[in-house]
CSV table of N, CA and C in Angstrom, one decimal:
chain,number,residue,atom,x,y,z
A,24,MET,N,68.5,25.1,60.6
A,24,MET,CA,67.2,25.8,60.5
A,24,MET,C,66.1,24.7,60.3
A,25,ILE,N,64.9,25.0,60.8
A,25,ILE,CA,63.8,24.1,60.7
A,25,ILE,C,63.0,24.4,59.4
A,26,LEU,N,62.9,23.3,58.6
A,26,LEU,CA,62.1,23.5,57.4
A,26,LEU,C,60.7,23.0,57.5
A,27,GLY,N,60.4,22.1,58.4
A,27,GLY,CA,59.1,21.6,58.6
A,27,GLY,C,58.9,20.7,59.8
A,28,ILE,N,57.7,20.8,60.4
A,28,ILE,CA,57.4,20.0,61.6
A,28,ILE,C,56.1,19.3,61.3
A,29,GLY,N,55.9,18.0,61.7
A,29,GLY,CA,54.7,17.3,61.5
A,29,GLY,C,54.5,16.4,62.7
A,30,THR,N,53.2,16.1,63.0
A,30,THR,CA,52.9,15.2,64.0
A,30,THR,C,51.6,14.4,63.6
A,31,ASP,N,51.4,13.2,64.2
A,31,ASP,CA,50.2,12.5,63.9
A,31,ASP,C,50.0,11.5,65.1
A,32,LEU,N,48.7,11.3,65.3
A,32,LEU,CA,48.2,10.4,66.4
A,32,LEU,C,47.4,9.3,65.7
A,33,ALA,N,47.7,8.1,65.8
A,33,ALA,CA,47.0,7.0,65.2
A,33,ALA,C,46.4,6.1,66.2
A,34,ASN,N,45.2,5.6,66.0
A,34,ASN,CA,44.6,4.6,66.9
A,34,ASN,C,45.0,3.2,66.5
A,35,ILE,N,45.6,2.5,67.4
A,35,ILE,CA,46.1,1.2,67.1
A,35,ILE,C,45.0,0.2,66.8
A,36,GLU,N,43.9,0.4,67.5
A,36,GLU,CA,42.7,-0.5,67.2
A,36,GLU,C,42.2,-0.3,65.8
A,37,ARG,N,42.2,0.9,65.4
A,37,ARG,CA,41.7,1.2,64.0
A,37,ARG,C,42.6,0.6,63.0
A,38,ILE,N,43.9,0.7,63.2
A,38,ILE,CA,44.9,0.1,62.3
A,38,ILE,C,44.7,-1.5,62.3
A,39,GLN,N,44.5,-2.1,63.5
A,39,GLN,CA,44.2,-3.5,63.6
A,39,GLN,C,43.0,-3.9,62.8
A,40,ALA,N,41.9,-3.1,62.9
A,40,ALA,CA,40.7,-3.4,62.2
A,40,ALA,C,41.0,-3.3,60.7
A,41,THR,N,41.8,-2.3,60.3
A,41,THR,CA,42.1,-2.2,58.8
A,41,THR,C,42.9,-3.4,58.4
A,42,LEU,N,43.9,-3.8,59.2
A,42,LEU,CA,44.7,-5.0,58.9
A,42,LEU,C,43.8,-6.3,58.8
A,43,ASP,N,42.8,-6.4,59.7
A,43,ASP,CA,41.9,-7.5,59.7
A,43,ASP,C,41.0,-7.5,58.4
A,44,ARG,N,40.6,-6.3,58.0
A,44,ARG,CA,39.7,-6.2,56.9
A,44,ARG,C,40.4,-6.3,55.6
A,45,PHE,N,41.5,-5.7,55.4
A,45,PHE,CA,42.2,-5.6,54.1
A,45,PHE,C,43.5,-6.3,54.0
A,46,GLY,N,44.1,-6.8,55.1
A,46,GLY,CA,45.3,-7.6,55.1
A,46,GLY,C,46.4,-7.1,54.2
A,47,ASP,N,46.9,-8.0,53.3
A,47,ASP,CA,48.0,-7.7,52.5
A,47,ASP,C,47.7,-6.5,51.5
A,48,ARG,N,46.5,-6.3,51.1
A,48,ARG,CA,46.2,-5.2,50.3
A,48,ARG,C,46.5,-3.8,51.0
A,49,PHE,N,46.2,-3.7,52.2
A,49,PHE,CA,46.6,-2.5,53.0
A,49,PHE,C,48.1,-2.5,53.2
A,50,ARG,N,48.6,-3.6,53.7
A,50,ARG,CA,50.1,-3.6,54.0
A,50,ARG,C,50.9,-3.2,52.8
A,51,ASN,N,50.6,-3.8,51.6
A,51,ASN,CA,51.4,-3.6,50.4
A,51,ASN,C,51.2,-2.2,49.8
A,52,ARG,N,50.1,-1.6,50.1
A,52,ARG,CA,49.8,-0.2,49.6
A,52,ARG,C,50.5,0.8,50.4
A,53,VAL,N,50.7,0.6,51.7
A,53,VAL,CA,51.2,1.6,52.6
A,53,VAL,C,52.6,1.4,53.0
A,54,PHE,N,53.0,0.2,53.3
A,54,PHE,CA,54.3,-0.1,53.9
A,54,PHE,C,55.3,-0.8,53.0
A,55,THR,N,56.5,-0.4,53.1
A,55,THR,CA,57.6,-1.1,52.4
A,55,THR,C,57.8,-2.5,52.9
A,56,ASP,N,58.5,-3.3,52.1
A,56,ASP,CA,58.9,-4.7,52.6
A,56,ASP,C,59.6,-4.7,53.9
A,57,ILE,N,60.5,-3.7,54.1
A,57,ILE,CA,61.3,-3.6,55.3
A,57,ILE,C,60.4,-3.3,56.5
A,58,GLU,N,59.5,-2.3,56.3
A,58,GLU,CA,58.5,-2.0,57.4
A,58,GLU,C,57.6,-3.2,57.7
A,59,GLN,N,57.2,-3.9,56.7
A,59,GLN,CA,56.3,-5.1,57.0
A,59,GLN,C,57.1,-6.1,57.7
A,60,ALA,N,58.3,-6.4,57.3
A,60,ALA,CA,59.1,-7.4,58.0
A,60,ALA,C,59.3,-7.1,59.5
A,61,LYS,N,59.6,-5.8,59.7
A,61,LYS,CA,59.8,-5.3,61.1
A,61,LYS,C,58.5,-5.5,61.9
A,62,ALA,N,57.4,-5.1,61.4
A,62,ALA,CA,56.1,-5.2,62.1
A,62,ALA,C,55.7,-6.7,62.3
A,63,GLU,N,56.0,-7.5,61.4
A,63,GLU,CA,55.6,-9.0,61.5
A,63,GLU,C,56.4,-9.7,62.5
A,64,ARG,N,57.6,-9.2,62.8
A,64,ARG,CA,58.5,-9.8,63.8
A,64,ARG,C,58.1,-9.4,65.2
A,65,ARG,N,57.3,-8.4,65.4
A,65,ARG,CA,56.9,-7.8,66.7
A,65,ARG,C,55.7,-8.5,67.3
A,66,ALA,N,55.7,-8.6,68.6
A,66,ALA,CA,54.5,-9.1,69.3
A,66,ALA,C,53.3,-8.2,69.1
A,67,ASP,N,53.5,-6.8,69.1
A,67,ASP,CA,52.5,-5.9,68.9
A,67,ASP,C,52.5,-5.4,67.4
A,68,THR,N,52.1,-6.3,66.5
A,68,THR,CA,52.2,-6.0,65.1
A,68,THR,C,51.4,-4.7,64.7
A,69,ALA,N,50.2,-4.6,65.2
A,69,ALA,CA,49.3,-3.5,64.9
A,69,ALA,C,49.9,-2.2,65.4
A,70,GLY,N,50.5,-2.3,66.6
A,70,GLY,CA,51.1,-1.1,67.2
A,70,GLY,C,52.3,-0.6,66.4
A,71,THR,N,53.1,-1.6,65.9
A,71,THR,CA,54.2,-1.2,65.0
A,71,THR,C,53.8,-0.6,63.7
A,72,TYR,N,52.7,-1.2,63.1
A,72,TYR,CA,52.2,-0.6,61.9
A,72,TYR,C,51.6,0.8,62.2
A,73,ALA,N,50.9,1.0,63.3
A,73,ALA,CA,50.3,2.3,63.7
A,73,ALA,C,51.4,3.4,63.8
A,74,LYS,N,52.5,3.0,64.5
A,74,LYS,CA,53.6,4.0,64.6
A,74,LYS,C,54.1,4.5,63.3
A,75,ARG,N,54.3,3.5,62.4
A,75,ARG,CA,54.8,3.8,61.1
A,75,ARG,C,53.8,4.6,60.2
A,76,TRP,N,52.5,4.3,60.4
A,76,TRP,CA,51.4,5.0,59.7
A,76,TRP,C,51.5,6.5,60.2
A,77,ALA,N,51.6,6.7,61.5
A,77,ALA,CA,51.7,8.0,62.1
A,77,ALA,C,52.9,8.8,61.6
A,78,ALA,N,54.0,8.1,61.5
A,78,ALA,CA,55.3,8.7,61.0
A,78,ALA,C,55.1,9.2,59.6
A,79,LYS,N,54.5,8.4,58.7
A,79,LYS,CA,54.2,8.8,57.3
A,79,LYS,C,53.3,10.0,57.3
A,80,GLU,N,52.3,10.0,58.0
A,80,GLU,CA,51.4,11.2,58.1
A,80,GLU,C,52.2,12.4,58.6
A,81,ALA,N,52.9,12.2,59.7
A,81,ALA,CA,53.7,13.4,60.2
A,81,ALA,C,54.7,13.9,59.2
A,82,CYS,N,55.4,13.0,58.5
A,82,CYS,CA,56.4,13.4,57.5
A,82,CYS,C,55.7,14.1,56.4
A,83,SER,N,54.6,13.7,55.9
A,83,SER,CA,53.9,14.4,54.8
A,83,SER,C,53.5,15.8,55.3
A,84,LYS,N,53.1,16.0,56.5
A,84,LYS,CA,52.8,17.3,57.1
A,84,LYS,C,54.1,18.2,57.1
A,85,ALA,N,55.2,17.6,57.6
A,85,ALA,CA,56.4,18.3,57.7
A,85,ALA,C,56.9,18.7,56.3
A,86,LEU,N,56.6,17.9,55.3
A,86,LEU,CA,56.9,18.3,53.9
A,86,LEU,C,56.0,19.4,53.4
A,87,GLY,N,55.0,19.7,54.1
A,87,GLY,CA,54.0,20.8,53.7
A,87,GLY,C,53.0,20.4,52.7
A,88,THR,N,52.8,19.1,52.5
A,88,THR,CA,51.8,18.6,51.5
A,88,THR,C,50.7,17.9,52.1
A,89,GLY,N,50.9,17.2,53.2
A,89,GLY,CA,49.9,16.2,53.6
A,89,GLY,C,50.0,15.1,52.5
A,90,LEU,N,49.0,14.2,52.5
A,90,LEU,CA,49.1,13.1,51.5
A,90,LEU,C,48.3,13.5,50.3
A,91,ARG,N,48.9,14.4,49.6
A,91,ARG,CA,48.3,14.9,48.3
A,91,ARG,C,49.5,15.3,47.4
A,92,MET,N,49.2,15.9,46.3
A,92,MET,CA,50.2,16.4,45.4
A,92,MET,C,51.2,15.4,44.9
A,93,GLY,N,50.8,14.1,44.8
A,93,GLY,CA,51.6,13.1,44.2
A,93,GLY,C,52.4,12.3,45.2
A,94,ILE,N,52.4,12.6,46.4
A,94,ILE,CA,53.2,11.8,47.4
A,94,ILE,C,52.5,10.5,47.6
A,95,ALA,N,53.3,9.5,47.7
A,95,ALA,CA,52.8,8.1,47.9
A,95,ALA,C,53.2,7.6,49.3
A,96,TRP,N,52.4,6.7,49.9
A,96,TRP,CA,52.7,6.2,51.2
A,96,TRP,C,54.1,5.6,51.3
A,97,LYS,N,54.5,4.8,50.2
A,97,LYS,CA,55.8,4.2,50.2
A,97,LYS,C,56.9,5.1,49.9
A,98,ASP,N,56.6,6.4,49.5
A,98,ASP,CA,57.7,7.4,49.3
A,98,ASP,C,58.4,7.8,50.7
A,99,MET,N,57.7,7.4,51.8
A,99,MET,CA,58.2,7.6,53.1
A,99,MET,C,58.3,6.3,53.8
A,100,ALA,N,59.5,6.0,54.4
A,100,ALA,CA,59.7,4.7,55.1
A,100,ALA,C,60.5,4.9,56.4
A,101,VAL,N,60.0,4.2,57.4
A,101,VAL,CA,60.8,4.2,58.7
A,101,VAL,C,61.6,2.9,58.8
A,102,THR,N,62.9,3.1,59.0
A,102,THR,CA,63.8,2.0,59.3
A,102,THR,C,64.4,2.3,60.7
A,103,ASN,N,65.2,1.4,61.1
A,103,ASN,CA,65.8,1.6,62.4
A,103,ASN,C,67.3,1.4,62.3
A,104,LEU,N,68.1,2.3,63.1
A,104,LEU,CA,69.5,2.1,63.2
A,104,LEU,C,69.7,0.9,64.1
A,105,ARG,N,70.9,0.4,64.2
A,105,ARG,CA,71.2,-0.8,65.1
A,105,ARG,C,70.8,-0.5,66.5
A,106,SER,N,70.9,0.8,66.9
A,106,SER,CA,70.6,1.2,68.3
A,106,SER,C,69.1,1.2,68.5
A,107,GLY,N,68.3,1.0,67.5
A,107,GLY,CA,66.8,1.1,67.6
A,107,GLY,C,66.2,2.4,67.2
A,108,GLN,N,67.1,3.4,67.1
A,108,GLN,CA,66.6,4.8,66.7
A,108,GLN,C,65.9,4.7,65.4
A,109,PRO,N,64.6,5.2,65.3
A,109,PRO,CA,63.9,5.2,64.0
A,109,PRO,C,64.5,6.3,63.1
A,110,VAL,N,64.5,6.0,61.8
A,110,VAL,CA,65.0,6.9,60.8
A,110,VAL,C,64.0,7.0,59.7
A,111,MET,N,63.7,8.2,59.2
A,111,MET,CA,62.7,8.3,58.1
A,111,MET,C,63.6,8.5,56.9
A,112,GLN,N,63.2,7.7,55.9
A,112,GLN,CA,63.9,7.9,54.6
A,112,GLN,C,62.8,8.2,53.5
A,113,VAL,N,63.1,9.0,52.6
A,113,VAL,CA,62.2,9.4,51.6
A,113,VAL,C,62.7,9.1,50.2
A,114,THR,N,61.8,8.8,49.3
A,114,THR,CA,62.2,8.5,47.9
A,114,THR,C,61.1,9.1,47.0
A,115,GLY,N,61.2,9.0,45.7
A,115,GLY,CA,60.2,9.4,44.8
A,115,GLY,C,59.8,10.9,45.0
A,116,TRP,N,58.5,11.2,44.9
A,116,TRP,CA,58.0,12.5,45.0
A,116,TRP,C,58.4,13.2,46.3
A,117,ALA,N,58.3,12.4,47.4
A,117,ALA,CA,58.7,13.0,48.7
A,117,ALA,C,60.1,13.5,48.7
A,118,ALA,N,61.0,12.8,48.1
A,118,ALA,CA,62.4,13.2,48.0
A,118,ALA,C,62.5,14.4,47.1
A,119,GLU,N,61.8,14.5,46.0
A,119,GLU,CA,61.8,15.7,45.2
A,119,GLU,C,61.3,16.9,46.0
A,120,ARG,N,60.2,16.7,46.7
A,120,ARG,CA,59.6,17.8,47.5
A,120,ARG,C,60.7,18.3,48.5
A,121,LEU,N,61.3,17.4,49.2
A,121,LEU,CA,62.4,17.7,50.2
A,121,LEU,C,63.5,18.5,49.5
A,122,ALA,N,63.9,18.1,48.3
A,122,ALA,CA,65.0,18.8,47.6
A,122,ALA,C,64.5,20.2,47.3
A,123,GLN,N,63.3,20.4,46.9
A,123,GLN,CA,62.7,21.7,46.6
A,123,GLN,C,62.7,22.7,47.8
A,124,MET,N,62.5,22.1,48.9
A,124,MET,CA,62.4,23.0,50.1
A,124,MET,C,63.7,23.2,50.9
A,125,THR,N,64.7,22.5,50.4
A,125,THR,CA,66.1,22.6,51.1
A,125,THR,C,66.9,23.7,50.4
A,126,PRO,N,67.3,24.7,51.2
A,126,PRO,CA,68.1,25.8,50.7
A,126,PRO,C,69.4,25.4,50.1
A,127,SER,N,69.8,26.1,49.1
A,127,SER,CA,71.1,25.8,48.5
A,127,SER,C,72.2,25.9,49.6
A,128,GLY,N,73.2,24.9,49.4
A,128,GLY,CA,74.3,24.9,50.4
A,128,GLY,C,73.9,24.2,51.7
A,129,HIS,N,72.8,23.6,51.7
A,129,HIS,CA,72.3,22.8,52.9
A,129,HIS,C,72.0,21.4,52.6
A,130,GLU,N,71.9,20.5,53.6
A,130,GLU,CA,71.4,19.2,53.4
A,130,GLU,C,70.2,19.1,54.3
A,131,ALA,N,69.2,18.3,53.9
A,131,ALA,CA,68.1,18.1,54.8
A,131,ALA,C,68.3,16.8,55.6
A,132,ILE,N,68.0,17.0,56.9
A,132,ILE,CA,68.0,15.9,57.9
A,132,ILE,C,66.6,15.7,58.4
A,133,ILE,N,66.1,14.5,58.3
A,133,ILE,CA,64.7,14.2,58.9
A,133,ILE,C,64.9,13.5,60.2
A,134,HIS,N,64.3,14.1,61.2
A,134,HIS,CA,64.3,13.5,62.6
A,134,HIS,C,63.0,13.0,62.8
A,135,VAL,N,62.9,11.8,63.4
A,135,VAL,CA,61.6,11.2,63.7
A,135,VAL,C,61.6,10.5,65.1
A,136,THR,N,60.6,10.6,65.8
A,136,THR,CA,60.4,9.9,67.0
A,136,THR,C,59.0,9.3,67.1
A,137,LEU,N,59.0,8.1,67.6
A,137,LEU,CA,57.7,7.3,67.7
A,137,LEU,C,57.5,6.9,69.1
A,138,THR,N,56.2,6.8,69.4
A,138,THR,CA,55.8,6.3,70.8
A,138,THR,C,54.4,5.7,70.7
A,139,ASP,N,54.1,4.8,71.6
A,139,ASP,CA,52.8,4.3,71.7
A,139,ASP,C,52.4,4.0,73.1
A,140,ASP,N,51.1,4.1,73.4
A,140,ASP,CA,50.5,3.8,74.7
A,140,ASP,C,49.1,3.4,74.3
A,141,HIS,N,48.9,2.1,74.2
A,141,HIS,CA,47.7,1.5,73.7
A,141,HIS,C,46.4,2.3,74.3
A,142,PRO,N,45.6,2.7,73.4
A,142,PRO,CA,45.4,2.4,72.0
A,142,PRO,C,45.9,3.4,71.1
A,143,TRP,N,46.9,4.2,71.5
A,143,TRP,CA,47.4,5.3,70.7
A,143,TRP,C,48.9,5.1,70.2
A,144,ALA,N,49.2,5.5,69.0
A,144,ALA,CA,50.6,5.6,68.5
A,144,ALA,C,50.8,7.0,68.0
A,145,GLN,N,51.9,7.5,68.3
A,145,GLN,CA,52.2,8.9,67.9
A,145,GLN,C,53.6,9.0,67.3
A,146,ALA,N,53.7,10.0,66.4
A,146,ALA,CA,55.0,10.3,65.7
A,146,ALA,C,55.1,11.8,65.6
A,147,PHE,N,56.4,12.2,65.7
A,147,PHE,CA,56.8,13.6,65.4
A,147,PHE,C,57.9,13.6,64.4
A,148,VAL,N,57.8,14.5,63.4
A,148,VAL,CA,58.9,14.6,62.4
A,148,VAL,C,59.3,16.0,62.4
A,149,VAL,N,60.6,16.2,62.4
A,149,VAL,CA,61.2,17.6,62.2
A,149,VAL,C,62.2,17.5,61.1
A,150,ILE,N,62.0,18.4,60.1
A,150,ILE,CA,63.0,18.4,59.0
A,150,ILE,C,63.9,19.6,59.2
A,151,GLU,N,65.2,19.3,59.3
A,151,GLU,CA,66.2,20.3,59.5
A,151,GLU,C,67.0,20.6,58.3
A,152,ALA,N,67.4,21.8,58.0
A,152,ALA,CA,68.3,22.1,57.0
A,152,ALA,C,69.6,22.4,57.7
A,153,ARG,N,70.7,21.7,57.4
A,153,ARG,CA,72.0,21.8,58.0
A,153,ARG,C,73.0,22.2,56.9
A,154,PRO,N,73.8,23.2,57.2
A,154,PRO,CA,74.8,23.6,56.2
A,154,PRO,C,75.7,22.4,55.8
A,155,LEU,N,76.0,22.3,54.6
A,155,LEU,CA,76.8,21.2,54.1
A,155,LEU,C,78.1,21.1,54.9
A,156,GLY,N,78.5,19.9,55.2
A,156,GLY,CA,79.8,19.7,55.9
A,156,GLY,C,79.7,19.6,57.4
A,157,GLN,N,78.5,19.9,58.0
A,157,GLN,CA,78.3,19.8,59.4
A,157,GLN,C,78.0,18.4,59.8
A,158,ALA,N,78.7,17.8,60.8
A,158,ALA,CA,78.4,16.5,61.2
A,158,ALA,C,77.2,16.4,62.1
A,159,GLY,N,76.6,15.2,62.2
A,159,GLY,CA,75.4,15.1,63.0
A,159,GLY,C,74.7,13.8,62.7
A,160,ALA,N,73.8,13.4,63.6
A,160,ALA,CA,73.0,12.2,63.4
A,160,ALA,C,71.7,12.5,62.8
A,161,GLY,N,71.0,11.5,62.2
A,161,GLY,CA,69.6,11.8,61.7
A,161,GLY,C,69.4,11.0,60.4
A,162,GLY,N,68.2,11.0,59.9
A,162,GLY,CA,67.9,10.3,58.7
A,162,GLY,C,68.5,11.1,57.5
A,163,THR,N,68.7,10.5,56.4
A,163,THR,CA,69.1,11.2,55.2
A,163,THR,C,67.9,11.3,54.2
A,164,ALA,N,68.0,12.2,53.3
A,164,ALA,CA,66.9,12.5,52.5
A,164,ALA,C,66.6,11.5,51.4
A,165,SER,N,67.6,10.8,50.9
A,165,SER,CA,67.3,10.1,49.7
A,165,SER,C,67.8,8.6,49.7
A,166,GLU,N,68.0,8.1,50.9
A,166,GLU,CA,68.4,6.7,50.9
A,166,GLU,C,67.2,5.8,50.6
A,167,THR,N,67.5,4.7,50.0
A,167,THR,CA,66.4,3.7,49.7
A,167,THR,C,66.3,2.8,50.9
A,168,PRO,N,65.1,2.6,51.4
A,168,PRO,CA,64.9,1.8,52.6
A,168,PRO,C,65.2,0.4,52.3
């Protein structure tokens, strides 16, 4: 069953301007060390940050809160499987919110997809409740990035 859906569209040029203006202060407030390392290895650093920004916004919407009610940017993090597939992981208040909205006898799976076409980066997040014991791929609710 679907628990939540979120989407966001981010302007890569706006993220680049924010990086230029605030640098590490912005990076350290919004992105985990793993997300920063991934972005800094990429040729399109701003595009990588913009996709992750959009994913965090989309995840907060799928959680039904937006970026309010105690959720922090770093409570949501995008990592990648070896295949390159993005995976959303939540900790802190975001993990608590996810647990609250997950029905008994189910596990929450967070699906995320990212794309960009300069100057836009986009993310979609779908939170699924799957009965315990069912196999499948996707992000897990409470792993630490």
